[in-house]
């Protein structure tokens, strides 16, 4: 920053152009007027296809050593997609001990085939493989979308993203296990574990009954009552903290 280096304001402006929008410390104090003010600037921050003796070889060798940088300013400074995200860090619940480990478990990627999702990826859980100790808490949560690209490959309402968790017997399987064979949230053989069985239902069904009146006979992809396609679920799902109690290897899909 020439201004910080001791240059006069006029020299600083001459050297770097108008700092408007370039660095946060130059932002208007009132951001509501920032895009309504008139650009008063000097030269552009970066010239189109600038040419210079960047290495200073010409001065040493008394020869022409001017090189051009291939910089198209129609493209270089543009922001094509704003991918900034906001997240909140919440206090540890009083019911969870201070020494207990908490792991954030999410879904990454978005609906569509590999071409349609680029530069994102197709769906996956993150971490894709996770090894934790008994007593660790997993915070299951993910953000889907109600503004995905229409026409992308997938099922459910057009333009939406939804994910759930069901347990399968092994990698490569795609049919959920029956409740009596579950091992992740409950010992399926223990019919008295009401809490664990409720978790199985919650993560498979995503609390859709609280949002819509599900119709098991509905087959249209774009009808919200078609809960088979998770159409009745909200885009964001917060499964809360779940203590891992069942020792073993568990496989899940969405």
GROMACS .gro file of C-alpha atoms in nm:
model
  254
    1UNK     CA    1   0.000   0.000   0.000
    2UNK     CA    2   0.182   0.319  -0.114
    3UNK     CA    3  -0.012   0.527   0.139
    4UNK     CA    4   0.113   0.312   0.424
    5UNK     CA    5   0.464   0.334   0.280
    6UNK     CA    6   0.466   0.711   0.334
    7UNK     CA    7   0.363   0.833  -0.009
    8UNK     CA    8   0.139   1.136  -0.032
    9UNK     CA    9  -0.233   1.069  -0.091
   10UNK     CA   10  -0.199   1.203  -0.444
   11UNK     CA   11   0.097   0.978  -0.518
   12UNK     CA   12  -0.077   0.681  -0.360
   13UNK     CA   13  -0.380   0.733  -0.580
   14UNK     CA   14  -0.160   0.772  -0.886
   15UNK     CA   15   0.026   0.449  -0.808
   16UNK     CA   16  -0.264   0.220  -0.724
   17UNK     CA   17  -0.557   0.383  -0.895
   18UNK     CA   18  -0.880   0.441  -0.708
   19UNK     CA   19  -0.901   0.205  -0.410
   20UNK     CA   20  -1.280   0.207  -0.423
   21UNK     CA   21  -1.406  -0.151  -0.358
   22UNK     CA   22  -1.052  -0.289  -0.362
   23UNK     CA   23  -0.973  -0.317   0.007
   24UNK     CA   24  -1.210  -0.320   0.304
   25UNK     CA   25  -1.027  -0.037   0.477
   26UNK     CA   26  -1.117   0.193   0.187
   27UNK     CA   27  -1.488   0.107   0.198
   28UNK     CA   28  -1.745   0.379   0.258
   29UNK     CA   29  -1.843   0.417   0.620
   30UNK     CA   30  -2.206   0.388   0.518
   31UNK     CA   31  -2.227   0.069   0.308
   32UNK     CA   32  -2.583   0.149   0.204
   33UNK     CA   33  -2.449   0.428  -0.019
   34UNK     CA   34  -2.146   0.242  -0.150
   35UNK     CA   35  -2.292   0.144  -0.484
   36UNK     CA   36  -2.481   0.469  -0.524
   37UNK     CA   37  -2.179   0.697  -0.519
   38UNK     CA   38  -2.001   0.808  -0.834
   39UNK     CA   39  -1.670   0.643  -0.916
   40UNK     CA   40  -1.416   0.925  -0.891
   41UNK     CA   41  -1.114   0.717  -0.968
   42UNK     CA   42  -0.784   0.760  -1.130
   43UNK     CA   43  -0.636   0.499  -1.362
   44UNK     CA   44  -0.754   0.136  -1.352
   45UNK     CA   45  -0.596  -0.080  -1.087
   46UNK     CA   46  -0.480  -0.322  -1.359
   47UNK     CA   47  -0.437  -0.223  -1.722
   48UNK     CA   48  -0.555  -0.450  -2.001
   49UNK     CA   49  -0.267  -0.661  -2.139
   50UNK     CA   50  -0.001  -0.451  -1.960
   51UNK     CA   51   0.346  -0.445  -2.115
   52UNK     CA   52   0.667  -0.354  -1.936
   53UNK     CA   53   1.022  -0.463  -1.868
   54UNK     CA   54   0.904  -0.655  -1.564
   55UNK     CA   55   1.239  -0.815  -1.487
   56UNK     CA   56   1.435  -0.494  -1.550
   57UNK     CA   57   1.669  -0.671  -1.793
   58UNK     CA   58   1.659  -0.384  -2.041
   59UNK     CA   59   1.815  -0.138  -1.801
   60UNK     CA   60   2.098  -0.378  -1.730
   61UNK     CA   61   2.163  -0.495  -2.085
   62UNK     CA   62   2.046  -0.183  -2.271
   63UNK     CA   63   1.816  -0.403  -2.479
   64UNK     CA   64   1.446  -0.428  -2.542
   65UNK     CA   65   1.305  -0.677  -2.292
   66UNK     CA   66   0.944  -0.565  -2.279
   67UNK     CA   67   0.700  -0.848  -2.211
   68UNK     CA   68   0.322  -0.837  -2.224
   69UNK     CA   69   0.104  -1.001  -1.959
   70UNK     CA   70  -0.198  -1.169  -2.113
   71UNK     CA   71  -0.453  -1.017  -1.876
   72UNK     CA   72  -0.801  -0.954  -2.012
   73UNK     CA   73  -0.958  -0.716  -1.763
   74UNK     CA   74  -1.302  -0.808  -1.896
   75UNK     CA   75  -1.243  -1.143  -1.729
   76UNK     CA   76  -0.972  -1.105  -1.466
   77UNK     CA   77  -1.149  -0.901  -1.198
   78UNK     CA   78  -1.494  -1.052  -1.239
   79UNK     CA   79  -1.675  -1.254  -0.976
   80UNK     CA   80  -1.872  -1.518  -1.165
   81UNK     CA   81  -2.029  -1.684  -0.864
   82UNK     CA   82  -2.041  -1.566  -0.505
   83UNK     CA   83  -1.965  -1.878  -0.306
   84UNK     CA   84  -1.926  -1.714   0.031
   85UNK     CA   85  -2.103  -1.890   0.316
   86UNK     CA   86  -2.201  -1.792   0.667
   87UNK     CA   87  -2.189  -2.037   0.953
   88UNK     CA   88  -2.257  -2.011   1.324
   89UNK     CA   89  -2.064  -2.178   1.603
   90UNK     CA   90  -2.301  -2.256   1.886
   91UNK     CA   91  -2.208  -2.310   2.252
   92UNK     CA   92  -2.156  -2.666   2.366
   93UNK     CA   93  -2.481  -2.794   2.522
   94UNK     CA   94  -2.469  -2.819   2.898
   95UNK     CA   95  -2.567  -3.185   2.868
   96UNK     CA   96  -2.246  -3.267   2.679
   97UNK     CA   97  -1.932  -3.291   2.888
   98UNK     CA   98  -1.643  -3.059   2.816
   99UNK     CA   99  -1.410  -3.347   2.729
  100UNK     CA  100  -1.654  -3.513   2.487
  101UNK     CA  101  -1.552  -3.501   2.121
  102UNK     CA  102  -1.800  -3.347   1.877
  103UNK     CA  103  -1.766  -3.413   1.502
  104UNK     CA  104  -1.956  -3.215   1.239
  105UNK     CA  105  -2.105  -3.454   0.982
  106UNK     CA  106  -2.236  -3.303   0.659
  107UNK     CA  107  -2.337  -3.361   0.300
  108UNK     CA  108  -2.133  -3.204   0.021
  109UNK     CA  109  -2.207  -3.164  -0.348
  110UNK     CA  110  -2.539  -3.102  -0.514
  111UNK     CA  111  -2.804  -3.265  -0.726
  112UNK     CA  112  -2.715  -3.349  -1.083
  113UNK     CA  113  -2.474  -3.561  -1.282
  114UNK     CA  114  -2.101  -3.491  -1.281
  115UNK     CA  115  -2.129  -3.248  -1.572
  116UNK     CA  116  -2.425  -3.057  -1.427
  117UNK     CA  117  -2.271  -3.023  -1.081
  118UNK     CA  118  -1.929  -2.903  -1.200
  119UNK     CA  119  -1.733  -2.734  -1.047
  120UNK     CA  120  -1.904  -2.882  -0.745
  121UNK     CA  121  -1.936  -3.260  -0.707
  122UNK     CA  122  -2.211  -3.516  -0.692
  123UNK     CA  123  -2.343  -3.600  -0.347
  124UNK     CA  124  -2.120  -3.741  -0.078
  125UNK     CA  125  -2.104  -3.744   0.299
  126UNK     CA  126  -1.816  -3.561   0.465
  127UNK     CA  127  -1.607  -3.701   0.608
  128UNK     CA  128  -1.667  -3.990   0.362
  129UNK     CA  129  -1.504  -4.230   0.605
  130UNK     CA  130  -1.508  -4.163   0.976
  131UNK     CA  131  -1.368  -4.358   1.268
  132UNK     CA  132  -1.465  -4.238   1.613
  133UNK     CA  133  -1.457  -4.368   1.967
  134UNK     CA  134  -1.765  -4.483   2.152
  135UNK     CA  135  -1.911  -4.182   2.330
  136UNK     CA  136  -1.822  -3.937   2.051
  137UNK     CA  137  -2.103  -3.706   1.944
  138UNK     CA  138  -2.180  -3.655   1.576
  139UNK     CA  139  -2.361  -3.339   1.477
  140UNK     CA  140  -2.556  -3.447   1.171
  141UNK     CA  141  -2.656  -3.144   0.966
  142UNK     CA  142  -2.660  -3.038   0.603
  143UNK     CA  143  -2.792  -2.767   0.377
  144UNK     CA  144  -2.983  -2.867   0.066
  145UNK     CA  145  -3.137  -2.616  -0.172
  146UNK     CA  146  -3.461  -2.483  -0.313
  147UNK     CA  147  -3.276  -2.298  -0.589
  148UNK     CA  148  -3.081  -2.568  -0.770
  149UNK     CA  149  -3.065  -2.563  -1.149
  150UNK     CA  150  -3.396  -2.678  -1.295
  151UNK     CA  151  -3.367  -2.988  -1.508
  152UNK     CA  152  -3.067  -3.133  -1.327
  153UNK     CA  153  -3.064  -3.511  -1.302
  154UNK     CA  154  -3.219  -3.652  -0.988
  155UNK     CA  155  -3.548  -3.717  -0.818
  156UNK     CA  156  -3.796  -3.511  -0.624
  157UNK     CA  157  -3.917  -3.159  -0.688
  158UNK     CA  158  -3.735  -2.983  -0.970
  159UNK     CA  159  -3.478  -2.735  -0.849
  160UNK     CA  160  -3.443  -2.886  -0.502
  161UNK     CA  161  -3.175  -3.076  -0.311
  162UNK     CA  162  -3.263  -3.315  -0.028
  163UNK     CA  163  -3.059  -3.578   0.156
  164UNK     CA  164  -3.131  -3.832   0.426
  165UNK     CA  165  -2.948  -4.117   0.599
  166UNK     CA  166  -3.045  -4.483   0.583
  167UNK     CA  167  -2.826  -4.776   0.680
  168UNK     CA  168  -2.725  -5.047   0.434
  169UNK     CA  169  -2.556  -5.382   0.490
  170UNK     CA  170  -2.232  -5.308   0.303
  171UNK     CA  171  -2.069  -5.086   0.044
  172UNK     CA  172  -2.229  -5.125  -0.294
  173UNK     CA  173  -2.571  -5.196  -0.144
  174UNK     CA  174  -2.857  -4.957  -0.212
  175UNK     CA  175  -3.153  -5.113  -0.028
  176UNK     CA  176  -3.198  -4.992   0.332
  177UNK     CA  177  -3.173  -5.242   0.615
  178UNK     CA  178  -3.487  -5.333   0.802
  179UNK     CA  179  -3.511  -5.182   1.149
  180UNK     CA  180  -3.429  -5.508   1.325
  181UNK     CA  181  -3.089  -5.517   1.148
  182UNK     CA  182  -2.984  -5.161   1.225
  183UNK     CA  183  -2.662  -5.098   1.417
  184UNK     CA  184  -2.581  -4.727   1.378
  185UNK     CA  185  -2.838  -4.548   1.591
  186UNK     CA  186  -2.970  -4.851   1.776
  187UNK     CA  187  -2.927  -5.221   1.830
  188UNK     CA  188  -3.203  -5.336   1.601
  189UNK     CA  189  -3.270  -5.643   1.810
  190UNK     CA  190  -3.351  -5.425   2.115
  191UNK     CA  191  -3.716  -5.339   2.069
  192UNK     CA  192  -3.715  -5.139   2.394
  193UNK     CA  193  -3.473  -4.873   2.261
  194UNK     CA  194  -3.734  -4.611   2.177
  195UNK     CA  195  -3.478  -4.330   2.150
  196UNK     CA  196  -3.260  -4.517   1.900
  197UNK     CA  197  -3.555  -4.625   1.690
  198UNK     CA  198  -3.682  -4.268   1.681
  199UNK     CA  199  -3.343  -4.160   1.543
  200UNK     CA  200  -3.367  -4.416   1.264
  201UNK     CA  201  -3.706  -4.269   1.170
  202UNK     CA  202  -3.585  -3.910   1.198
  203UNK     CA  203  -3.286  -3.952   0.971
  204UNK     CA  204  -3.470  -4.157   0.711
  205UNK     CA  205  -3.791  -3.949   0.703
  206UNK     CA  206  -3.652  -3.602   0.791
  207UNK     CA  207  -3.952  -3.504   1.005
  208UNK     CA  208  -4.167  -3.451   0.695
  209UNK     CA  209  -4.487  -3.519   0.888
  210UNK     CA  210  -4.432  -3.193   1.075
  211UNK     CA  211  -4.425  -2.995   0.751
  212UNK     CA  212  -4.683  -3.147   0.518
  213UNK     CA  213  -4.962  -3.403   0.506
  214UNK     CA  214  -4.775  -3.679   0.328
  215UNK     CA  215  -4.965  -3.879   0.067
  216UNK     CA  216  -4.824  -4.230   0.018
  217UNK     CA  217  -5.019  -4.267  -0.308
  218UNK     CA  218  -4.877  -3.951  -0.466
  219UNK     CA  219  -4.627  -4.027  -0.745
  220UNK     CA  220  -4.570  -3.690  -0.912
  221UNK     CA  221  -4.214  -3.567  -0.861
  222UNK     CA  222  -4.314  -3.203  -0.817
  223UNK     CA  223  -4.586  -3.248  -0.555
  224UNK     CA  224  -4.474  -3.154  -0.206
  225UNK     CA  225  -4.688  -3.426  -0.044
  226UNK     CA  226  -4.485  -3.691  -0.227
  227UNK     CA  227  -4.273  -3.766   0.078
  228UNK     CA  228  -4.123  -4.076  -0.082
  229UNK     CA  229  -3.899  -3.832  -0.267
  230UNK     CA  230  -3.833  -3.627   0.050
  231UNK     CA  231  -4.036  -3.342  -0.105
  232UNK     CA  232  -4.186  -3.251   0.231
  233UNK     CA  233  -3.850  -3.194   0.400
  234UNK     CA  234  -3.694  -2.853   0.450
  235UNK     CA  235  -3.375  -2.764   0.264
  236UNK     CA  236  -3.173  -2.743   0.587
  237UNK     CA  237  -3.170  -3.045   0.815
  238UNK     CA  238  -3.037  -3.036   1.167
  239UNK     CA  239  -3.023  -3.380   1.324
  240UNK     CA  240  -2.864  -3.249   1.640
  241UNK     CA  241  -2.594  -3.415   1.846
  242UNK     CA  242  -2.610  -3.794   1.848
  243UNK     CA  243  -2.390  -3.995   2.081
  244UNK     CA  244  -2.227  -4.291   1.911
  245UNK     CA  245  -2.303  -4.591   2.132
  246UNK     CA  246  -2.296  -4.890   1.896
  247UNK     CA  247  -1.950  -5.039   1.837
  248UNK     CA  248  -1.893  -5.171   1.485
  249UNK     CA  249  -1.871  -5.073   1.120
  250UNK     CA  250  -2.179  -4.900   0.981
  251UNK     CA  251  -2.256  -4.819   0.616
  252UNK     CA  252  -2.498  -4.545   0.515
  253UNK     CA  253  -2.642  -4.400   0.196
  254UNK     CA  254  -2.891  -4.128   0.113
   0.00000   0.00000   0.00000
